[in-house]
Short mmCIF file of C-alpha atoms and ligand atoms in Angstrom, two decimals:
data_model
loop_
_atom_site.label_atom_id
_atom_site.label_comp_id
_atom_site.label_asym_id
_atom_site.label_seq_id
_atom_site.Cartn_x
_atom_site.Cartn_y
_atom_site.Cartn_z
CA MET A 1 0.00 0.00 0.00
CA LYS A 2 1.31 3.42 -0.93
CA LEU A 3 0.49 6.90 0.32
CA HIS A 4 1.09 10.11 -1.66
CA PHE A 5 0.15 13.72 -1.00
CA HIS A 6 -0.93 16.34 -3.52
CA GLY A 7 -1.83 20.02 -3.31
CA PRO A 8 -1.13 22.33 -0.38
CA ALA A 9 1.53 20.64 1.71
CA ALA A 10 3.59 21.06 4.84
CA ASP A 11 6.89 19.65 6.01
CA LEU A 12 5.74 16.50 7.79
CA HIS A 13 9.12 15.35 9.01
CA ALA A 14 8.96 16.58 12.62
CA MET A 15 5.33 15.62 13.10
CA THR A 16 5.87 12.13 11.69
CA ALA A 17 8.69 11.65 14.19
CA GLN A 18 6.34 12.88 16.93
CA CYS A 19 3.79 10.27 15.84
CA SER A 20 6.42 7.60 16.28
CA THR A 21 7.15 8.79 19.83
CA LEU A 22 3.45 8.99 20.69
CA TRP A 23 2.94 5.48 19.34
CA ARG A 24 5.70 4.05 21.52
CA LYS A 25 4.28 5.86 24.55
CA LEU A 26 0.68 4.68 24.10
CA PRO A 27 1.08 1.89 26.70
CA GLU A 28 2.34 4.44 29.25
CA CYS A 29 -0.78 6.58 28.75
CA TYR A 30 -3.59 4.04 28.44
CA GLU A 31 -4.40 0.86 30.24
CA GLY A 32 -6.96 -1.73 29.26
CA VAL A 33 -7.74 -0.37 25.76
CA LEU A 34 -4.72 -1.35 23.68
CA GLY A 35 -5.45 -5.01 22.99
CA TRP A 36 -5.73 -4.19 19.27
CA LEU A 37 -2.08 -3.08 18.91
CA ASP A 38 -1.09 -6.67 18.14
CA CYS A 39 -3.39 -8.33 15.59
CA THR A 40 -2.43 -11.80 16.78
CA ALA A 41 -3.21 -10.97 20.40
CA ALA A 42 -6.48 -9.33 19.33
CA THR A 43 -7.76 -12.67 18.00
CA GLU A 44 -7.16 -14.16 21.49
CA GLY A 45 -6.53 -17.58 19.92
CA TYR A 46 -10.03 -17.86 18.47
CA VAL A 47 -9.11 -18.03 14.77
CA GLN A 48 -9.58 -21.79 14.57
CA ALA A 49 -12.89 -21.68 16.46
CA VAL A 50 -14.08 -18.95 14.09
CA LYS A 51 -13.10 -20.98 11.02
CA GLU A 52 -14.80 -24.10 12.34
CA LYS A 53 -18.03 -22.32 13.21
CA ALA A 54 -18.10 -20.50 9.87
CA ALA A 55 -17.50 -23.78 7.99
CA GLN A 56 -20.22 -25.54 9.97
CA TRP A 57 -22.70 -22.74 9.30
CA ARG A 58 -21.84 -22.69 5.60
CA SER A 59 -22.52 -26.43 5.44
CA PHE A 60 -26.19 -26.15 6.39
CA ALA A 61 -27.40 -22.52 6.42
CA ASP A 62 -27.73 -19.86 3.76
CA THR A 63 -28.15 -16.61 5.70
CA LEU A 64 -26.30 -15.09 8.64
CA VAL A 65 -27.91 -12.28 10.61
CA VAL A 66 -25.25 -10.16 12.28
CA VAL A 67 -26.70 -8.20 15.18
CA GLY A 68 -24.49 -5.31 16.22
CA VAL A 69 -24.03 -1.57 15.91
CA GLY A 70 -21.12 0.82 15.47
CA GLY A 71 -17.82 -0.81 16.28
CA SER A 72 -19.61 -4.12 16.64
CA ASN A 73 -20.39 -4.42 12.93
CA GLN A 74 -18.67 -1.77 10.80
CA ALA A 75 -15.33 -3.49 10.13
CA ALA A 76 -16.87 -6.77 8.94
CA ARG A 77 -19.46 -4.90 6.95
CA GLY A 78 -16.76 -2.88 5.20
CA VAL A 79 -14.99 -6.03 4.03
CA ILE A 80 -18.10 -8.00 3.12
CA ASP A 81 -19.81 -5.18 1.23
CA ALA A 82 -16.69 -4.70 -0.88
CA LEU A 83 -15.78 -8.34 -1.50
CA GLY A 84 -19.17 -10.02 -1.64
CA THR A 85 -20.48 -13.32 -0.34
CA GLU A 86 -20.22 -15.54 -3.43
CA ASN A 87 -18.53 -18.35 -1.49
CA GLY A 88 -20.39 -18.02 1.75
CA LEU A 89 -23.55 -17.09 3.55
CA GLU A 90 -25.65 -14.13 2.60
CA ILE A 91 -25.30 -11.57 5.38
CA VAL A 92 -28.19 -9.57 6.81
CA TRP A 93 -27.17 -6.67 9.06
CA ALA A 94 -29.44 -6.07 12.05
CA GLY A 95 -29.25 -4.35 15.41
CA ASN A 96 -28.05 -1.10 13.91
CA THR A 97 -31.30 0.84 13.62
CA LEU A 98 -34.47 1.55 15.59
CA SER A 99 -36.60 1.87 12.49
CA ALA A 100 -39.67 -0.40 12.58
CA TRP A 101 -39.71 -0.42 8.76
CA GLU A 102 -36.10 -1.62 8.59
CA LEU A 103 -36.76 -4.36 11.12
CA GLN A 104 -39.81 -5.54 9.19
CA LYS A 105 -37.68 -5.65 6.03
CA ILE A 106 -35.09 -7.75 7.84
CA LEU A 107 -37.71 -10.27 8.93
CA GLU A 108 -39.12 -10.37 5.40
CA ARG A 109 -35.67 -11.08 3.99
CA LEU A 110 -35.31 -14.03 6.36
CA LYS A 111 -38.52 -15.74 5.28
CA GLY A 112 -37.83 -19.15 3.75
CA LYS A 113 -34.11 -18.99 4.60
CA SER A 114 -32.03 -21.24 6.78
CA VAL A 115 -30.88 -18.66 9.29
CA VAL A 116 -27.94 -18.48 11.70
CA MET A 117 -27.16 -15.51 13.93
CA HIS A 118 -24.13 -13.79 15.43
CA VAL A 119 -25.02 -11.30 18.17
CA ILE A 120 -22.24 -8.83 19.02
CA ALA A 121 -22.82 -6.53 21.97
CA LYS A 122 -19.91 -5.59 24.18
CA ASN A 123 -21.85 -4.51 27.24
CA PHE A 124 -25.23 -5.80 26.15
CA GLU A 125 -26.84 -2.51 27.14
CA THR A 126 -27.03 -0.83 23.76
CA LEU A 127 -30.64 -0.41 22.66
CA GLU A 128 -30.39 -1.34 18.96
CA PRO A 129 -28.64 -4.72 19.22
CA GLY A 130 -30.36 -5.63 22.50
CA SER A 131 -33.86 -5.00 21.12
CA HIS A 132 -33.16 -6.62 17.76
CA TYR A 133 -31.70 -9.69 19.43
CA ARG A 134 -34.95 -10.08 21.35
CA VAL A 135 -37.05 -9.82 18.17
CA LEU A 136 -34.79 -12.12 16.15
CA ARG A 137 -34.43 -14.61 18.99
CA ASN A 138 -38.24 -14.86 19.20
CA TRP A 139 -38.48 -15.17 15.43
CA MET A 140 -35.88 -17.96 15.32
CA GLU A 141 -37.31 -19.78 18.35
CA GLY A 142 -40.61 -19.91 16.46
CA ARG A 143 -38.83 -21.91 13.74
CA TYR A 144 -36.07 -23.90 15.40
CA ASP A 145 -36.04 -26.08 18.52
CA ALA A 146 -33.54 -25.56 21.35
CA ARG A 147 -31.00 -27.99 19.84
CA GLU A 148 -31.11 -26.26 16.49
CA MET A 149 -30.87 -22.85 18.17
CA ALA A 150 -27.76 -24.00 20.00
CA ARG A 151 -25.83 -24.56 16.79
CA ARG A 152 -27.37 -21.63 14.93
CA VAL A 153 -26.55 -18.84 17.37
CA VAL A 154 -23.20 -17.43 18.50
CA LEU A 155 -23.05 -14.70 21.12
CA THR A 156 -20.14 -12.25 21.49
CA GLY A 157 -19.97 -9.97 24.49
CA THR A 158 -17.94 -9.23 27.56
CA GLU A 159 -17.16 -12.26 29.70
CA GLY A 160 -19.40 -12.23 32.76
CA SER A 161 -22.07 -10.08 31.10
CA ARG A 162 -25.75 -11.08 30.93
CA LEU A 163 -25.15 -12.06 27.30
CA HIS A 164 -22.50 -14.50 28.47
CA GLU A 165 -24.96 -16.00 30.96
CA MET A 166 -27.59 -16.31 28.24
CA ALA A 167 -25.10 -18.20 26.06
CA LYS A 168 -24.52 -20.66 28.90
CA GLU A 169 -28.24 -21.03 29.63
CA ARG A 170 -29.04 -21.71 25.99
CA GLY A 171 -26.00 -23.74 25.02
CA HIS A 172 -24.78 -21.23 22.42
CA LEU A 173 -21.15 -20.87 21.47
CA PHE A 174 -19.80 -17.78 23.24
CA LEU A 175 -16.87 -16.03 21.58
CA PRO A 176 -15.71 -13.27 23.93
CA PHE A 177 -15.48 -9.63 22.97
CA PRO A 178 -11.93 -8.89 24.12
CA LYS A 179 -12.00 -6.72 27.24
CA PRO A 180 -9.04 -4.50 26.35
CA ILE A 181 -10.45 -3.42 22.95
CA GLY A 182 -13.11 -0.79 22.32
CA GLY A 183 -15.71 -1.46 19.61
CA ARG A 184 -14.21 0.62 16.84
CA TYR A 185 -10.80 -1.03 17.25
CA THR A 186 -12.13 -4.61 16.95
CA ALA A 187 -11.39 -5.25 13.26
CA PHE A 188 -9.04 -8.16 14.03
CA THR A 189 -11.04 -9.73 16.86
CA VAL A 190 -13.84 -12.31 16.64
CA VAL A 191 -16.17 -9.33 16.15
CA GLY A 192 -14.74 -8.82 12.68
CA LEU A 193 -13.52 -12.32 11.94
CA LEU A 194 -16.65 -14.48 12.31
CA PRO A 195 -18.92 -12.58 9.89
CA ILE A 196 -16.05 -12.28 7.39
CA ALA A 197 -15.31 -16.01 7.57
CA ALA A 198 -19.02 -16.89 7.35
CA ALA A 199 -19.23 -14.79 4.19
CA GLY A 200 -16.65 -17.19 2.71
CA LEU A 201 -13.78 -14.70 2.75
CA ASP A 202 -10.17 -15.43 3.62
CA ILE A 203 -9.49 -14.33 7.20
CA ASP A 204 -5.85 -15.50 7.03
CA ARG A 205 -5.10 -13.02 4.22
CA TYR A 206 -7.01 -10.35 6.10
CA LEU A 207 -5.02 -10.94 9.29
CA GLN A 208 -1.81 -11.03 7.24
CA GLY A 209 -2.59 -7.58 5.85
CA GLY A 210 -3.05 -6.30 9.40
CA LEU A 211 0.12 -7.99 10.63
CA ASP A 212 2.23 -6.63 7.76
CA MET A 213 1.01 -3.12 8.43
CA GLN A 214 1.58 -3.64 12.15
CA SER A 215 5.24 -4.49 11.58
CA LEU A 216 5.64 -1.51 9.25
CA VAL A 217 4.19 0.77 11.92
CA ASN A 218 6.39 -0.72 14.62
CA ASN A 219 9.57 -0.51 12.55
CA GLY A 220 10.13 3.17 12.08
CA GLU A 221 8.33 6.38 11.39
CA ASP A 222 8.19 6.17 7.59
CA ASN A 223 4.90 4.32 7.34
CA PRO A 224 1.50 5.30 5.91
CA ALA A 225 -0.18 5.49 9.33
CA PHE A 226 2.18 8.07 10.84
CA ARG A 227 2.57 10.08 7.63
CA TYR A 228 -1.21 10.28 7.26
CA ALA A 229 -1.74 11.27 10.91
CA ALA A 230 0.99 13.90 10.58
CA TRP A 231 -0.48 15.27 7.33
CA ARG A 232 -4.02 15.81 8.65
CA ASN A 233 -2.76 17.40 11.87
CA ALA A 234 -0.24 19.59 10.04
CA MET A 235 -3.08 20.94 7.89
CA LEU A 236 -5.49 21.59 10.76
CA PRO A 237 -3.96 24.90 11.97
CA ASN A 238 -4.44 26.26 8.42
CA GLY A 239 -8.20 25.85 8.80
CA PHE A 240 -8.52 22.40 7.23
CA ASP A 241 -10.87 21.00 9.85
CA THR A 242 -13.00 18.69 7.70
CA GLU A 243 -11.79 15.55 5.98
CA MET A 244 -13.61 13.64 3.29
CA LEU A 245 -12.72 10.05 2.46
CA VAL A 246 -13.45 9.44 -1.21
CA SER A 247 -13.08 6.63 -3.69
CA PHE A 248 -13.88 5.90 -7.31
CA GLU A 249 -14.78 2.37 -6.15
CA PRO A 250 -18.24 2.70 -4.59
CA ARG A 251 -17.80 -0.69 -2.95
CA PHE A 252 -15.62 1.16 -0.43
CA GLU A 253 -18.62 3.05 0.93
CA ARG A 254 -18.87 0.83 4.00
CA LEU A 255 -15.13 1.13 4.59
CA ALA A 256 -15.71 4.88 4.58
CA ARG A 257 -18.43 4.51 7.19
CA TRP A 258 -16.10 2.43 9.33
CA TRP A 259 -13.40 5.13 8.94
CA ARG A 260 -15.92 7.85 9.81
CA GLN A 261 -16.89 6.09 13.02
CA LEU A 262 -13.28 5.44 13.96
CA PHE A 263 -12.17 9.04 13.59
CA GLY A 264 -15.44 10.71 14.62
CA GLU A 265 -15.84 8.80 17.86
CA SER A 266 -12.14 8.88 18.66
CA GLU A 267 -11.37 12.54 17.96
CA GLY A 268 -14.52 14.60 18.37
CA LYS A 269 -14.16 15.69 21.97
CA ASP A 270 -13.09 18.62 24.15
CA GLY A 271 -14.09 20.99 21.34
CA LYS A 272 -11.47 19.40 19.06
CA GLY A 273 -11.36 17.04 16.11
CA ILE A 274 -11.31 16.93 12.32
CA PHE A 275 -14.85 16.29 11.07
CA PRO A 276 -14.93 13.02 9.08
CA ALA A 277 -17.18 12.83 6.02
CA TYR A 278 -17.17 10.69 2.90
CA SER A 279 -18.27 10.66 -0.74
CA MET A 280 -18.29 8.05 -3.45
CA TYR A 281 -17.07 9.25 -6.85
CA SER A 282 -17.74 9.75 -9.67
CA GLU A 283 -21.42 9.91 -8.68
CA ASP A 284 -20.91 12.42 -5.89
CA LEU A 285 -18.80 14.68 -8.10
CA HIS A 286 -22.15 15.61 -9.61
CA SER A 287 -23.38 16.83 -6.23
CA ILE A 288 -20.70 17.55 -3.67
CA GLY A 289 -17.98 18.03 -6.33
CA GLN A 290 -18.94 21.67 -6.74
CA TYR A 291 -18.51 22.32 -3.01
CA VAL A 292 -15.12 20.60 -2.96
CA GLN A 293 -13.87 22.64 -5.92
CA GLY A 294 -15.47 25.97 -5.12
CA GLY A 295 -16.47 26.00 -1.46
CA PRO A 296 -14.46 27.22 1.53
CA ARG A 297 -10.87 25.96 1.78
CA ARG A 298 -11.40 23.79 4.85
CA LEU A 299 -11.62 20.33 3.23
CA LEU A 300 -8.97 17.66 3.31
CA GLU A 301 -9.62 14.91 0.77
CA THR A 302 -8.35 11.37 1.29
CA PHE A 303 -8.60 9.04 -1.71
CA ILE A 304 -8.68 5.25 -1.53
CA SER A 305 -7.34 4.23 -4.91
CA VAL A 306 -6.90 0.78 -6.46
CA GLN A 307 -4.07 -0.34 -8.69
CA ASP A 308 -5.86 -3.35 -10.18
CA ASP A 309 -9.64 -3.16 -9.87
CA GLY A 310 -10.10 -6.60 -11.50
CA GLY A 311 -12.46 -5.08 -14.06
CA ASN A 312 -12.69 -5.94 -17.73
CA MET A 313 -15.47 -3.94 -19.26
CA PRO A 314 -14.73 -2.30 -22.58
CA VAL A 315 -17.12 0.19 -24.14
CA PRO A 316 -18.70 -1.56 -27.15
CA LEU A 317 -18.49 -0.38 -30.73
CA ASP A 318 -21.61 1.30 -32.03
CA ARG A 319 -21.21 3.06 -35.35
CA THR A 320 -24.88 3.62 -36.06
CA SER A 321 -26.38 5.38 -33.07
CA ARG A 322 -24.33 8.60 -33.24
CA ASP A 323 -24.78 8.97 -29.44
CA GLY A 324 -21.70 11.19 -29.10
CA PHE A 325 -19.64 8.63 -27.16
CA ASP A 326 -17.58 7.17 -30.01
CA TYR A 327 -14.44 8.60 -28.39
CA LEU A 328 -14.79 5.91 -25.70
CA GLU A 329 -14.95 2.98 -28.13
CA GLY A 330 -12.76 0.09 -27.04
CA ARG A 331 -11.69 1.88 -23.87
CA ASP A 332 -12.06 -0.14 -20.70
CA PHE A 333 -14.08 1.29 -17.81
CA THR A 334 -11.01 0.80 -15.64
CA PHE A 335 -9.16 3.25 -17.86
CA ILE A 336 -12.08 5.67 -17.91
CA ASN A 337 -12.48 5.52 -14.12
CA ARG A 338 -8.74 6.11 -13.67
CA ALA A 339 -8.90 9.09 -15.99
CA ALA A 340 -11.73 10.55 -13.91
CA GLU A 341 -9.77 9.92 -10.72
CA ALA A 342 -6.58 11.53 -12.03
CA ALA A 343 -8.52 14.51 -13.35
CA THR A 344 -10.35 14.98 -10.04
CA LEU A 345 -7.16 14.75 -8.03
CA LYS A 346 -5.50 17.34 -10.27
CA ALA A 347 -8.45 19.74 -10.24
CA HIS A 348 -9.00 19.54 -6.49
CA SER A 349 -5.36 19.67 -5.42
CA GLU A 350 -4.56 22.52 -7.82
CA GLY A 351 -7.68 24.25 -6.52
CA GLY A 352 -6.23 24.31 -3.01
CA VAL A 353 -7.58 21.08 -1.49
CA PRO A 354 -4.87 19.10 0.31
CA CYS A 355 -5.21 15.53 -0.97
CA ALA A 356 -3.85 12.24 0.36
CA VAL A 357 -3.99 9.12 -1.81
CA PHE A 358 -3.81 5.61 -0.37
CA THR A 359 -3.26 3.12 -3.19
CA VAL A 360 -3.90 -0.56 -2.58
CA ASP A 361 -2.87 -3.22 -5.11
CA LYS A 362 -6.30 -4.89 -5.26
CA VAL A 363 -9.64 -4.84 -3.50
CA ASP A 364 -9.09 -7.98 -1.42
CA GLU A 365 -8.89 -9.22 2.16
CA TYR A 366 -5.20 -8.33 2.41
CA ALA A 367 -5.84 -4.71 1.42
CA PHE A 368 -8.58 -4.41 4.04
CA GLY A 369 -6.23 -5.76 6.69
CA GLN A 370 -3.62 -3.18 5.74
CA LEU A 371 -6.09 -0.31 5.59
CA TYR A 372 -7.79 -1.12 8.87
CA TYR A 373 -4.57 -1.42 10.81
CA ALA A 374 -3.09 1.72 9.22
CA PHE A 375 -6.19 3.78 10.02
CA MET A 376 -6.47 2.48 13.59
CA ALA A 377 -2.79 3.27 14.25
CA ALA A 378 -3.17 6.67 12.58
CA CYS A 379 -6.27 7.43 14.62
CA ALA A 380 -4.57 6.59 17.91
CA VAL A 381 -1.60 8.90 17.27
CA SER A 382 -3.75 11.54 15.59
CA GLY A 383 -5.93 11.70 18.70
CA ARG A 384 -2.79 12.12 20.80
CA LEU A 385 -1.54 14.91 18.51
CA LEU A 386 -4.90 16.66 18.97
CA GLY A 387 -4.66 16.18 22.71
CA VAL A 388 -7.74 14.00 23.16
CA ASN A 389 -8.27 10.47 24.44
CA PRO A 390 -8.89 8.43 21.26
CA PHE A 391 -10.31 5.48 23.20
CA ASP A 392 -13.31 6.84 25.09
CA GLN A 393 -16.69 8.11 23.84
CA GLU A 394 -18.32 9.90 26.75
CA GLY A 395 -20.16 12.16 24.30
CA VAL A 396 -22.45 9.42 23.04
CA GLU A 397 -23.79 8.86 26.56
CA ALA A 398 -25.57 12.25 26.61
CA TYR A 399 -28.31 11.35 24.11
CA LYS A 400 -28.59 7.88 25.63
CA ARG A 401 -29.37 9.32 29.08
CA SER A 402 -32.31 11.36 27.84
CA MET A 403 -33.49 8.55 25.53
CA PHE A 404 -33.50 6.05 28.42
CA ALA A 405 -35.38 8.61 30.55
CA ILE A 406 -38.09 8.89 27.86
CA LEU A 407 -38.25 5.09 27.51
CA GLY A 408 -38.44 4.61 31.29
CA LYS A 409 -35.31 2.50 31.69
O1 LIG B 1 -16.52 2.09 19.40
C1 LIG B 1 -17.34 1.91 20.28
O2 LIG B 1 -17.03 1.61 21.44
C2 LIG B 1 -18.83 1.99 19.98
O3 LIG B 1 -19.06 2.44 18.70
C3 LIG B 1 -19.48 0.64 20.16
O4 LIG B 1 -18.85 -0.27 19.32
C4 LIG B 1 -20.96 0.66 19.84
O5 LIG B 1 -21.59 1.65 20.59
C5 LIG B 1 -21.60 -0.68 20.14
O6 LIG B 1 -21.40 -1.04 21.47
P1 LIG B 1 -21.88 -2.42 22.07
O7 LIG B 1 -21.12 -3.51 21.38
O8 LIG B 1 -21.56 -2.38 23.54
O9 LIG B 1 -23.34 -2.55 21.80
#
């Protein structure tokens, strides 16, 4: 994976070195939240159990409902939405909304399917996954007996939580949510691994991507994570307080949502933080593109670019229609998409938008492993550069308190 910068720039040398120091000092500053630093430790030895369960499910079921919200589903969803489920179970995402309409749609989608379920809820207090688990549990219990339920349901939560007790009472496999890892840093734990494996994707390659990035980050300051963290923080004093993650591969939209949660929840505190947004190009160039080019100079733009998109889709010959697109004849859409990307990067960076470009070789499990680890490492040091705690999220409790008061909890 490569990282390049375009447009307004700053000397990043000193700040990149500072990132390296902050990274080394993380364990001195935080206790009980750094279990994700080592991808192997993050899996807590559950890789084999995950593979076995996923293989068993794939042998008899066709649909996996993943119940979870925020950090408890975004990483897996990013990978699965981009890579598909051709070799595995269809995935239905639940527990991430309070919309009655959405929940009805979920139940409709499950009709006639052989359903298995992975419930992920760290504290088992969050309203969305807790309430959806109840509905889906009732729905499944109406179709499967206790023995069937036992093999069809896996619960992931904190050891000792009520969810853990329920797993014991019902004979479900319980895969623990690692204590020293907050939701949005769980990409390489069972939280991310089981849905990805059930979708038929290669979790070894995914973990390898994470591990390779981990060793890059631990072996010196010249790595994409520190350079990226330094870049966004070097630009902030010049008024660049909003960052947009963009890609010409729309299948990265869920990765962008994962990234937005990671940075938004980690940095937005104490009146500080770079606001994380995202757009998918070229579609959004026809809406937000005008703002990026002509609006206030406060946007940072971070591209996720792909070297080999695996596409092979030439524009067909058509000499009779005179539709005005003959100049594209024989050109592949990969070439056309690249041209649009290069043109956008040039126009935006020359127009005063600082741009960072991450380029991955392919859209595959390995690339996701690299990207996730790089962004998590970048987020941790970026939060430190900003002077906030990147591992708490006190702010989200405020709305919950008044919501629970209304609901009479
Ligand atoms: O990053 C975080 O800690 C949060 O986004 C949580 O992942 C999210 O709120 C879900 O929490 P829980 O798994 O406890 O339901």
